[in-house]
Tab-separated table of C-alpha atoms and ligand atoms in Angstrom:
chain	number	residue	atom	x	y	z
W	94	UNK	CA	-3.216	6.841	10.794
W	95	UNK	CA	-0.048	8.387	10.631
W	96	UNK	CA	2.388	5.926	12.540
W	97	UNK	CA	0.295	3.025	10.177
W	98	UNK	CA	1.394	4.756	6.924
W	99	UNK	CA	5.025	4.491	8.709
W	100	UNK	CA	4.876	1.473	9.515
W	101	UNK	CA	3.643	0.465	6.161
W	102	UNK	CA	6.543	2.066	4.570
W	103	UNK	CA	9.424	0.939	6.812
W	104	UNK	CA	7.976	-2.968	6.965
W	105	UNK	CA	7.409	-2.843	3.061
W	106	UNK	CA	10.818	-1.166	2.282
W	107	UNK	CA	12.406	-3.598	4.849
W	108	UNK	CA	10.694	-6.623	2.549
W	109	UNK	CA	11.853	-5.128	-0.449
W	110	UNK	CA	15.212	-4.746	0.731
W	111	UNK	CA	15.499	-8.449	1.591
W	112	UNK	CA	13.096	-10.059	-0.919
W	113	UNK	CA	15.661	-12.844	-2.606
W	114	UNK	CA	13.932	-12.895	-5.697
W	115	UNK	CA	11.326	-11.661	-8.370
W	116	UNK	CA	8.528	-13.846	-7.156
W	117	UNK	CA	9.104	-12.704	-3.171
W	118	UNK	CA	9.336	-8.865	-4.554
W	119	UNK	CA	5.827	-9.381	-6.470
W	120	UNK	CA	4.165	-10.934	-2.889
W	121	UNK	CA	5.514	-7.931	-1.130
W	122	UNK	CA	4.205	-5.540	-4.051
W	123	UNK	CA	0.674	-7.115	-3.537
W	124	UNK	CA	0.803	-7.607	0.144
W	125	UNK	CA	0.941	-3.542	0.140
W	126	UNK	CA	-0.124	-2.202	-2.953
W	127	UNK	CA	-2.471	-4.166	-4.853
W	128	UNK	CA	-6.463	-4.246	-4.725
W	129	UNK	CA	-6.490	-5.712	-1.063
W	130	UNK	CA	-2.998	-4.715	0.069
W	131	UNK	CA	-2.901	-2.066	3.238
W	132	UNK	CA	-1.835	1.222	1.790
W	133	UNK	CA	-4.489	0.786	-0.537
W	134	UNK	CA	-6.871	0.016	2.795
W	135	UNK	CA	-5.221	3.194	3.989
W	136	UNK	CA	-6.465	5.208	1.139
W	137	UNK	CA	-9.585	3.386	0.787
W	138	UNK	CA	-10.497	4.744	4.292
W	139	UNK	CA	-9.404	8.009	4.207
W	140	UNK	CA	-13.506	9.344	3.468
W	141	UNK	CA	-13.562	8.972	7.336
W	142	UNK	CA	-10.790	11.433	8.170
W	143	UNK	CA	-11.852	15.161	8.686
W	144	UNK	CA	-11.873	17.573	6.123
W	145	UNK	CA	-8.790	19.077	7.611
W	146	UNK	CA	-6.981	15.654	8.190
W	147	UNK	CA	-7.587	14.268	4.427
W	148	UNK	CA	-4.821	16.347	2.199
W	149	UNK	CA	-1.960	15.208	4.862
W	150	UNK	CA	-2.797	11.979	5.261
W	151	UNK	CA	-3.786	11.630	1.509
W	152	UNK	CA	-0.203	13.103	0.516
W	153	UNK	CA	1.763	11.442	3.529
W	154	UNK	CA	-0.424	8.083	1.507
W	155	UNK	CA	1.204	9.532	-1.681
W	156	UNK	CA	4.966	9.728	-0.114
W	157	UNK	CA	4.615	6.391	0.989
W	158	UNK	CA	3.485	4.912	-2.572
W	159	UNK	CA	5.908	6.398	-4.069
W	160	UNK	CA	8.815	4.964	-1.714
W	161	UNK	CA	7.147	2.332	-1.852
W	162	UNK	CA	6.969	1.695	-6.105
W	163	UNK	CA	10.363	3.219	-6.330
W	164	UNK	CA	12.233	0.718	-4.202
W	165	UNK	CA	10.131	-2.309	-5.903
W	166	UNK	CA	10.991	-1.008	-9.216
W	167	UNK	CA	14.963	-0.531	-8.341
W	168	UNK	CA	14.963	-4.129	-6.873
W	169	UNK	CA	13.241	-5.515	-9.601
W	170	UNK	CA	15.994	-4.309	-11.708
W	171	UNK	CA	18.098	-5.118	-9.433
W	172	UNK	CA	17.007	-9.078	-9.215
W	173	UNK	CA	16.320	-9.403	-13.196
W	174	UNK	CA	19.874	-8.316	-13.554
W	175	UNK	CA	21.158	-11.001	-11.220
W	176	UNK	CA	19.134	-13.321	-12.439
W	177	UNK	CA	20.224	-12.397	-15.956
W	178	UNK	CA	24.236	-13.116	-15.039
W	179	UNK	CA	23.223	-15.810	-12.967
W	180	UNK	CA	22.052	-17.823	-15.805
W	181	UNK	CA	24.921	-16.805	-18.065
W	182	UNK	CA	27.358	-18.005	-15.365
W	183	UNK	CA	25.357	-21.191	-15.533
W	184	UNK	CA	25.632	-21.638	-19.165
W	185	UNK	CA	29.022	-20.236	-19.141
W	186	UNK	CA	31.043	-22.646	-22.001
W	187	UNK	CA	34.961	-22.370	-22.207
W	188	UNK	CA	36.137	-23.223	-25.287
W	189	UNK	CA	39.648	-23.291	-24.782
W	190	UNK	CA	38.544	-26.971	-22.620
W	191	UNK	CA	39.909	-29.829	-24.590
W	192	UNK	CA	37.350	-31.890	-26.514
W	193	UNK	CA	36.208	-35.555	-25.725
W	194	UNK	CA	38.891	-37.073	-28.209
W	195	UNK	CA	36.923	-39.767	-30.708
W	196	UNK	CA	39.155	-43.074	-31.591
W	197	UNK	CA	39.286	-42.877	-35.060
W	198	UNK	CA	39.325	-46.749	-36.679
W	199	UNK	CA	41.963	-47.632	-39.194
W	200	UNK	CA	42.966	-51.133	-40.969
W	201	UNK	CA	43.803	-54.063	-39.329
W	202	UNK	CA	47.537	-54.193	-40.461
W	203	UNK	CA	46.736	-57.855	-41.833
W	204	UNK	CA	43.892	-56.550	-43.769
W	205	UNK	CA	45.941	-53.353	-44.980
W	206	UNK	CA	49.109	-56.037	-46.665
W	207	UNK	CA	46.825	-58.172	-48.022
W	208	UNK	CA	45.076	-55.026	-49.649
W	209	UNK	CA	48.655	-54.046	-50.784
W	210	UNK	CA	49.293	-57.902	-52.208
W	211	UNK	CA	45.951	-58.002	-53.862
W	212	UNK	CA	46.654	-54.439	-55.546
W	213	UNK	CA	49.846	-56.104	-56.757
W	214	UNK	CA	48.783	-58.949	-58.506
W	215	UNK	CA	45.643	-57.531	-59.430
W	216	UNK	CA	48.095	-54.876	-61.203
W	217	UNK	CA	49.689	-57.482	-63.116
W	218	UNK	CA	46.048	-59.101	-64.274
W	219	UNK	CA	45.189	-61.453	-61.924
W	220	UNK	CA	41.410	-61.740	-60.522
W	221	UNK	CA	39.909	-62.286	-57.214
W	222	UNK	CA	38.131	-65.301	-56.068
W	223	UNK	CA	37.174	-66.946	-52.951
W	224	UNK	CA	36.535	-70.041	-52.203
W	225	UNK	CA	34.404	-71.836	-48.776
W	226	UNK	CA	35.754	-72.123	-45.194
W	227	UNK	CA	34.391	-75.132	-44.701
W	228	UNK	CA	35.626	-77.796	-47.741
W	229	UNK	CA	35.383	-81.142	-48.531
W	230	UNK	CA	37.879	-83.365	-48.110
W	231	UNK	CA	38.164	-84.179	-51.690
W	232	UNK	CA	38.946	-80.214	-52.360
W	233	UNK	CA	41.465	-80.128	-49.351
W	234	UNK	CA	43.322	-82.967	-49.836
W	235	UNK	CA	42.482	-85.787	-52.478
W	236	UNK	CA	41.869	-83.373	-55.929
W	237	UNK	CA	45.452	-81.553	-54.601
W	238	UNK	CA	47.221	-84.967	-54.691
W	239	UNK	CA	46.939	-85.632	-51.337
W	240	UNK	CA	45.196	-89.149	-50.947
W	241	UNK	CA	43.906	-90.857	-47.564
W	242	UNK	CA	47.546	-91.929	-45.666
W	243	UNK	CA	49.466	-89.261	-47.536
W	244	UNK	CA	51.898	-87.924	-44.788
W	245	UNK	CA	51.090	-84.556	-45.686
W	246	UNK	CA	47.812	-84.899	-44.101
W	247	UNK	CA	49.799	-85.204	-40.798
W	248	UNK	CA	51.276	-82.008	-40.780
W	249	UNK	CA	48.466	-80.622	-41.097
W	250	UNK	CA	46.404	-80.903	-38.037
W	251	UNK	CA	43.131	-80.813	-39.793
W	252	UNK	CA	39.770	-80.170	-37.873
W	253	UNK	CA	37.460	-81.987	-39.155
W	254	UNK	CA	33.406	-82.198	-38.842
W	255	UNK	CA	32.355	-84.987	-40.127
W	256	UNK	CA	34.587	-87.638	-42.396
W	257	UNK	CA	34.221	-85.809	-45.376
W	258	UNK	CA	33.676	-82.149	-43.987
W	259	UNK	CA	36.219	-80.137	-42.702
W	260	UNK	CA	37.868	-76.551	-42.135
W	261	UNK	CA	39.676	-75.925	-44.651
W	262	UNK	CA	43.814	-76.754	-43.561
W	263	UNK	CA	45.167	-74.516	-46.564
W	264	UNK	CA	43.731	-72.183	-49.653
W	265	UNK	CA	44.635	-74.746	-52.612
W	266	UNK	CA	41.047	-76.151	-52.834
W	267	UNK	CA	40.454	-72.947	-54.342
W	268	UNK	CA	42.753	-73.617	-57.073
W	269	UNK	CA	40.953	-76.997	-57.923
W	270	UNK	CA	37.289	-75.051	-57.708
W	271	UNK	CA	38.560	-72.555	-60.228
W	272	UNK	CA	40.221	-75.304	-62.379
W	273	UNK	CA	36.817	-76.818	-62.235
W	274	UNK	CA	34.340	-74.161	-63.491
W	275	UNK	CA	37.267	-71.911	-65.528
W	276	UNK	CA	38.660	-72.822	-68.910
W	277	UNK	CA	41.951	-71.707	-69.034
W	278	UNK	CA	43.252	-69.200	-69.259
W	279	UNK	CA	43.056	-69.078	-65.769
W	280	UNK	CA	45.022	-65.850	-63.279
W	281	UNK	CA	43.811	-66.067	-59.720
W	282	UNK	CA	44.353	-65.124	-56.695
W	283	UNK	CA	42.452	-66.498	-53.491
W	284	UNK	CA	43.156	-65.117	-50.206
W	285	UNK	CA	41.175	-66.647	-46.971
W	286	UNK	CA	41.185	-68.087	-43.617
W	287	UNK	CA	42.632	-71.396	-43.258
W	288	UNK	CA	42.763	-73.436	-39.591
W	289	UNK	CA	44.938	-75.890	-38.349
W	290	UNK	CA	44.318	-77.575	-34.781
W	291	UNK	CA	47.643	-76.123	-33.360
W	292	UNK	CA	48.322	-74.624	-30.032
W	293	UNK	CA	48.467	-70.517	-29.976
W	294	UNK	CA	52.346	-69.338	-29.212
W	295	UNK	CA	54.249	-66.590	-31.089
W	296	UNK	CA	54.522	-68.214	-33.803
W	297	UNK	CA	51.333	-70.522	-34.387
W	298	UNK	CA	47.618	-70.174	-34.369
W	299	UNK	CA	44.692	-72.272	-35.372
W	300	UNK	CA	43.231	-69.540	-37.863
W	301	UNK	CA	45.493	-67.598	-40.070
W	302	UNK	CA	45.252	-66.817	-43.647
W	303	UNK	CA	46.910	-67.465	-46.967
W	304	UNK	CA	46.510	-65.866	-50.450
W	305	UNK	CA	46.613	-68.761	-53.228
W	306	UNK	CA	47.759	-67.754	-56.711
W	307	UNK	CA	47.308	-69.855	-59.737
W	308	UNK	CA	48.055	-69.656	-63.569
W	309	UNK	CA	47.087	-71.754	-66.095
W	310	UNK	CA	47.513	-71.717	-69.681
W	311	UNK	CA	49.496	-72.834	-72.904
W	312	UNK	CA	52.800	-72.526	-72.668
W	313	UNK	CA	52.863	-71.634	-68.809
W	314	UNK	CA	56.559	-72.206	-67.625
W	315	UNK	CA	58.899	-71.824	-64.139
W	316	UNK	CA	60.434	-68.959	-65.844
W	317	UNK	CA	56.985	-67.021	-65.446
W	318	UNK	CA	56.262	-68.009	-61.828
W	319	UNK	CA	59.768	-66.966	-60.982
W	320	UNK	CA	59.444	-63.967	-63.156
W	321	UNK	CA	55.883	-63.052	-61.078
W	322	UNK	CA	57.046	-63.627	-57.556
W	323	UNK	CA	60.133	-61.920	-58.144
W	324	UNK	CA	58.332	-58.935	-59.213
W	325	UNK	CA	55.948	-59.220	-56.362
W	326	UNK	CA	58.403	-59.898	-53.439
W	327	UNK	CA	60.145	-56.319	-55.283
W	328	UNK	CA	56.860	-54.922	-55.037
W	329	UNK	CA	56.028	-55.933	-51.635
W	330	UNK	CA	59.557	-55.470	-50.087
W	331	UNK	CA	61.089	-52.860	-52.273
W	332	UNK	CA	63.089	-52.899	-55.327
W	333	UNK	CA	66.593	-53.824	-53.816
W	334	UNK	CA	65.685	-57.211	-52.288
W	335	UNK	CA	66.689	-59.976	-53.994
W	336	UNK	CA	65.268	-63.635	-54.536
W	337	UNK	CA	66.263	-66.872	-54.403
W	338	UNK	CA	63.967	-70.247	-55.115
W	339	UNK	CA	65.126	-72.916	-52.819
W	340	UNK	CA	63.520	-76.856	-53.907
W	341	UNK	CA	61.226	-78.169	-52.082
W	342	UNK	CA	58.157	-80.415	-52.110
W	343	UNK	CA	54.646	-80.121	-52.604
W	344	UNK	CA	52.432	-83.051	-53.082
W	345	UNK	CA	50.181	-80.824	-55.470
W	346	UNK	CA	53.375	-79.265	-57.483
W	347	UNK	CA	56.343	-80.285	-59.548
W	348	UNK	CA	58.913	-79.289	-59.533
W	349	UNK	CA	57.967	-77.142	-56.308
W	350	UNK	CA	60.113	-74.588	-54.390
W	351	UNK	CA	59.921	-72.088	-51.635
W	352	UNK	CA	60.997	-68.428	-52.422
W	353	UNK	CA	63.034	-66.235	-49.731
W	354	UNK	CA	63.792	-62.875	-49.837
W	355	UNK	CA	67.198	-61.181	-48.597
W	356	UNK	CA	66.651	-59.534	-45.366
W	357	UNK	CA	65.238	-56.385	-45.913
W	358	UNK	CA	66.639	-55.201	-42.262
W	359	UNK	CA	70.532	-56.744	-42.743
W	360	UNK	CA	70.283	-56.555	-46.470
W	361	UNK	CA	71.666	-60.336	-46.283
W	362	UNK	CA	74.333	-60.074	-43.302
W	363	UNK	CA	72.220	-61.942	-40.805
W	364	UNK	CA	70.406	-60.107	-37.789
W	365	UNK	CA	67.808	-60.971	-35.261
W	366	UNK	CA	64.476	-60.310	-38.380
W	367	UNK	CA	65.855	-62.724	-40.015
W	368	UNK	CA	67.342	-65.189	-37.353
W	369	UNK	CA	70.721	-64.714	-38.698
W	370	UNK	CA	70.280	-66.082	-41.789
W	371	UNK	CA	69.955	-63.347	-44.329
W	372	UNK	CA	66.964	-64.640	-46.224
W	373	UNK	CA	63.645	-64.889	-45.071
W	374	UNK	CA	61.344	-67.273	-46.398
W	375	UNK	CA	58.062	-65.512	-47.669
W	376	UNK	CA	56.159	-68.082	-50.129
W	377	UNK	CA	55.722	-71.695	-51.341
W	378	UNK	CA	55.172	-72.562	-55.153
W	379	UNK	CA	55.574	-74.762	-58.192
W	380	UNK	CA	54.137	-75.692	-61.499
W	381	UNK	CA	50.950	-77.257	-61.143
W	382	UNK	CA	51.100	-81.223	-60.666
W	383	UNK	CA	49.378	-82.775	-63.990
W	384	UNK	CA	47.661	-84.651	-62.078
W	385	UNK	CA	45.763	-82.123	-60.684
W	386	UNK	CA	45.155	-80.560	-63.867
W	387	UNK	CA	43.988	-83.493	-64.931
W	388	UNK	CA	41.424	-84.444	-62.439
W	389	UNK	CA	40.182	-80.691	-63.357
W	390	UNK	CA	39.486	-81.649	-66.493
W	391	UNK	CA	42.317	-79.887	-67.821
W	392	UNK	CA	44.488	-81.415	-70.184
W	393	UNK	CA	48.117	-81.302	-68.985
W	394	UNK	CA	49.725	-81.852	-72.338
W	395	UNK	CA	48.182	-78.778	-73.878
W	396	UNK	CA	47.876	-76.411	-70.947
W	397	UNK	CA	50.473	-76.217	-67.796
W	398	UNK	CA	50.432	-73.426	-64.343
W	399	UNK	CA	51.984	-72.567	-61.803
W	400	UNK	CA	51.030	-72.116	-58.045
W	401	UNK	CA	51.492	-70.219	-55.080
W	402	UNK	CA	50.762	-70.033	-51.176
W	403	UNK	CA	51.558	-67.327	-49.349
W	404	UNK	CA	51.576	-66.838	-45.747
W	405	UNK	CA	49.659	-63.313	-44.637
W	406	UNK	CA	50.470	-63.007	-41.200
W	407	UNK	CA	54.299	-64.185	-41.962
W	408	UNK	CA	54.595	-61.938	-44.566
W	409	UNK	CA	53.068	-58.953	-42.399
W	410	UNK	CA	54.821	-59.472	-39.632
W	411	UNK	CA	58.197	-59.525	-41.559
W	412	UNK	CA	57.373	-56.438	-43.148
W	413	UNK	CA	55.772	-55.036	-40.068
W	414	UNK	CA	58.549	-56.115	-37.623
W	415	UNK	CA	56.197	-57.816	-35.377
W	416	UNK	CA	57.467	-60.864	-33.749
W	417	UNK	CA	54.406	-62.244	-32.195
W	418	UNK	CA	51.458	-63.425	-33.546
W	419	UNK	CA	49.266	-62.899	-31.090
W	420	UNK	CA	48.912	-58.938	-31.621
W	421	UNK	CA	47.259	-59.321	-34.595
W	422	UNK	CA	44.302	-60.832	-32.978
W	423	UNK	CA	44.035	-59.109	-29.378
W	424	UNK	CA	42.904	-56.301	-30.982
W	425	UNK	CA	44.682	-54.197	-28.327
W	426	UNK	CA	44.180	-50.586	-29.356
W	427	UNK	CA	47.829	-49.566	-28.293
W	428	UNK	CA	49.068	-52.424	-30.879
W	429	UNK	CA	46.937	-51.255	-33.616
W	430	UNK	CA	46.958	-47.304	-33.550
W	431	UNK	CA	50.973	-48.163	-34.474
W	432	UNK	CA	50.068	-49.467	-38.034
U	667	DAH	N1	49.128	-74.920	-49.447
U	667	DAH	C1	50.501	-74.878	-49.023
U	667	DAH	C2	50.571	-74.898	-47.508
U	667	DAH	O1	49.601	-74.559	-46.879
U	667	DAH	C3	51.185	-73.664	-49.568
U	667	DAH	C4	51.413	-73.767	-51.034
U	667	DAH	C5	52.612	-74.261	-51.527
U	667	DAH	C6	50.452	-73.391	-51.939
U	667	DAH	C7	52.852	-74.357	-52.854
U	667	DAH	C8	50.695	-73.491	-53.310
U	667	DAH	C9	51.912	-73.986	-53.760
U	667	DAH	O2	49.795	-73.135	-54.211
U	667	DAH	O3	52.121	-74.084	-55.106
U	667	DAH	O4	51.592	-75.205	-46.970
């Protein structure tokens, strides 16, 4: 009886000692001391022992009991306790790691001029319109002066879908839909997309975009489109640039002209921005060809306008300094995080 009650205690303090883990110490705790474990056998079976035998072996039982609990409770503590750290270890967060860095999106640099044109002229009391991608020919071409074997249709290599139905080559036909609808007086602008069947290099592209101005009213004269652009190129480019109007021809305009700035990098001296020149050319324009008016329904000897088309992605990437096209519509992340 004796040497069982040893071996009881050294095999169950020998478990307890190498039990790994809370579940393992409860088996042990049952295997010994729980309804059917052996010390409780033990005890169970000490009403067969002598008279004499029964108080040692009952308090040798006791001893081993209480070895017995007191080691399970110390490695239950013990085991909680590692358990405990273990699973702070595990959740362990250091905050001093740097966080997953979000992209945050910005303008397009085309979209963020033409915001800055629009807030121009819509500062001096112009509205916005827009007019459709896809146009007739009449709107492209024929109401803007431009009849069927005009060589301006050459230069510009028009896609068309059907005869009549094309993409639009320019933003004018906007001008002659306003024309159409709006009695004078009229203050527009119309910027868009606009596609030409041209080959993509630095300098070309088959979709770009122009903003289309037009004013109509009595008494409209060259003095007030020279007076507007000037103000806008200011505006745009900052006050110290100057203008100049150089003549030129548009089937749709007359008298018509193109306006360049002075270099806003060589201040006029010539450099590589402006190819050496000194002025850079941002803009064409004129006064409103009567017979376009005309064919608007407007009558050209009460009410005159002027015009103007401007080039976006010239214009931006003259005040931008970019010096190829193609950026603006790879939509590479390293190009557009600059603007
Ligand atoms: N539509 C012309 C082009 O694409 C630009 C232009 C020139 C527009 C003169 C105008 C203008 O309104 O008056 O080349």
């Amino acid at each position: 009886m004796k040497e069982k009650l040893e071996g009881i205690k050294s095999e169950g303090l020998k478990g307890i000692e190498t039990a790994a883990d809370l579940q393992a110490l409860d088996a042990i705790r049952v295997k010994y001391l729980g309804k059917k474990g052996e010390l409780t056998a033990v005890l169970r079976g000490m009403g067969a022992l002598s008279p004499e035998e029964r108080p040692i072996v009952g308090q040798m039982a006791n001893e081993v009991r209480n070895a017995l609990e007191e080691a399970l409770e110390a490695k239950k503590t013990y085991l909680a306790g590692a358990a405990k750290a273990a699973k702070l270890q595990n959740e362990k967060i250091d905050v001093t790691l740097p966080g997953a860095r979000q992209n945050i999106a910005r303008r397009h640099p085309l979209k963020q001029v033409l915001n800055e044109v629009t807030d121009i002229f819509v500062g001096m009391g112009f509205s916005l319109v827009e007019g459709p991608d896809i146009e007739l020919d009449y709107y492209n071409f024929e109401a803007l002066n431009i009849p069927k074997n005009h060589p301006a249709r050459d230069t510009q290599d028009t896609f068309y879908i059907t005869d009549n139905i094309l993409l639009r080559t320019q933003t004018s036909p906007v001008q002659v839909r306003v024309m159409e609808k709006q009695k004078p007086p009229i203050r527009i602008i119309a910027p868009g997309m606009v596609f030409r069947s041209d080959a993509v290099d630095a300098t070309h592209s088959p979709v770009f975009h122009q903003i289309e101005g037009l004013v109509v009213d009595k008494g409209v004269t060259m003095g007030d489109l020279k007076g507007t652009l000037e103000i806008f190129a200011k505006k745009l480019y900052g006050e110290d640039v100057t203008v100049r109007f150089r003549p030129h021809h548009f089937p749709f305009t007359e008298p018509s002209a193109e306006l360049d700035i002075s270099c806003f990098v060589c201040k006029g001296k010539g450099c590589r921005v402006c190819k050496g020149e000194g002025w850079i050319e941002i803009l064409g324009c004129g006064m409103v060809h009567p017979k376009v008016l005309r064919g608007c329904g407007i009558d050209p000897d009460v009410y005159s306008g002027f015009a103007f088309g401007i080039g976006l992605e010239r214009i931006v990437m003259r005040k931008l300094g970019v010096d190829d096209l193609r950026l603006f519509f790879e939509n590479d992340i390293r190009f557009l995080k600059q603007f």
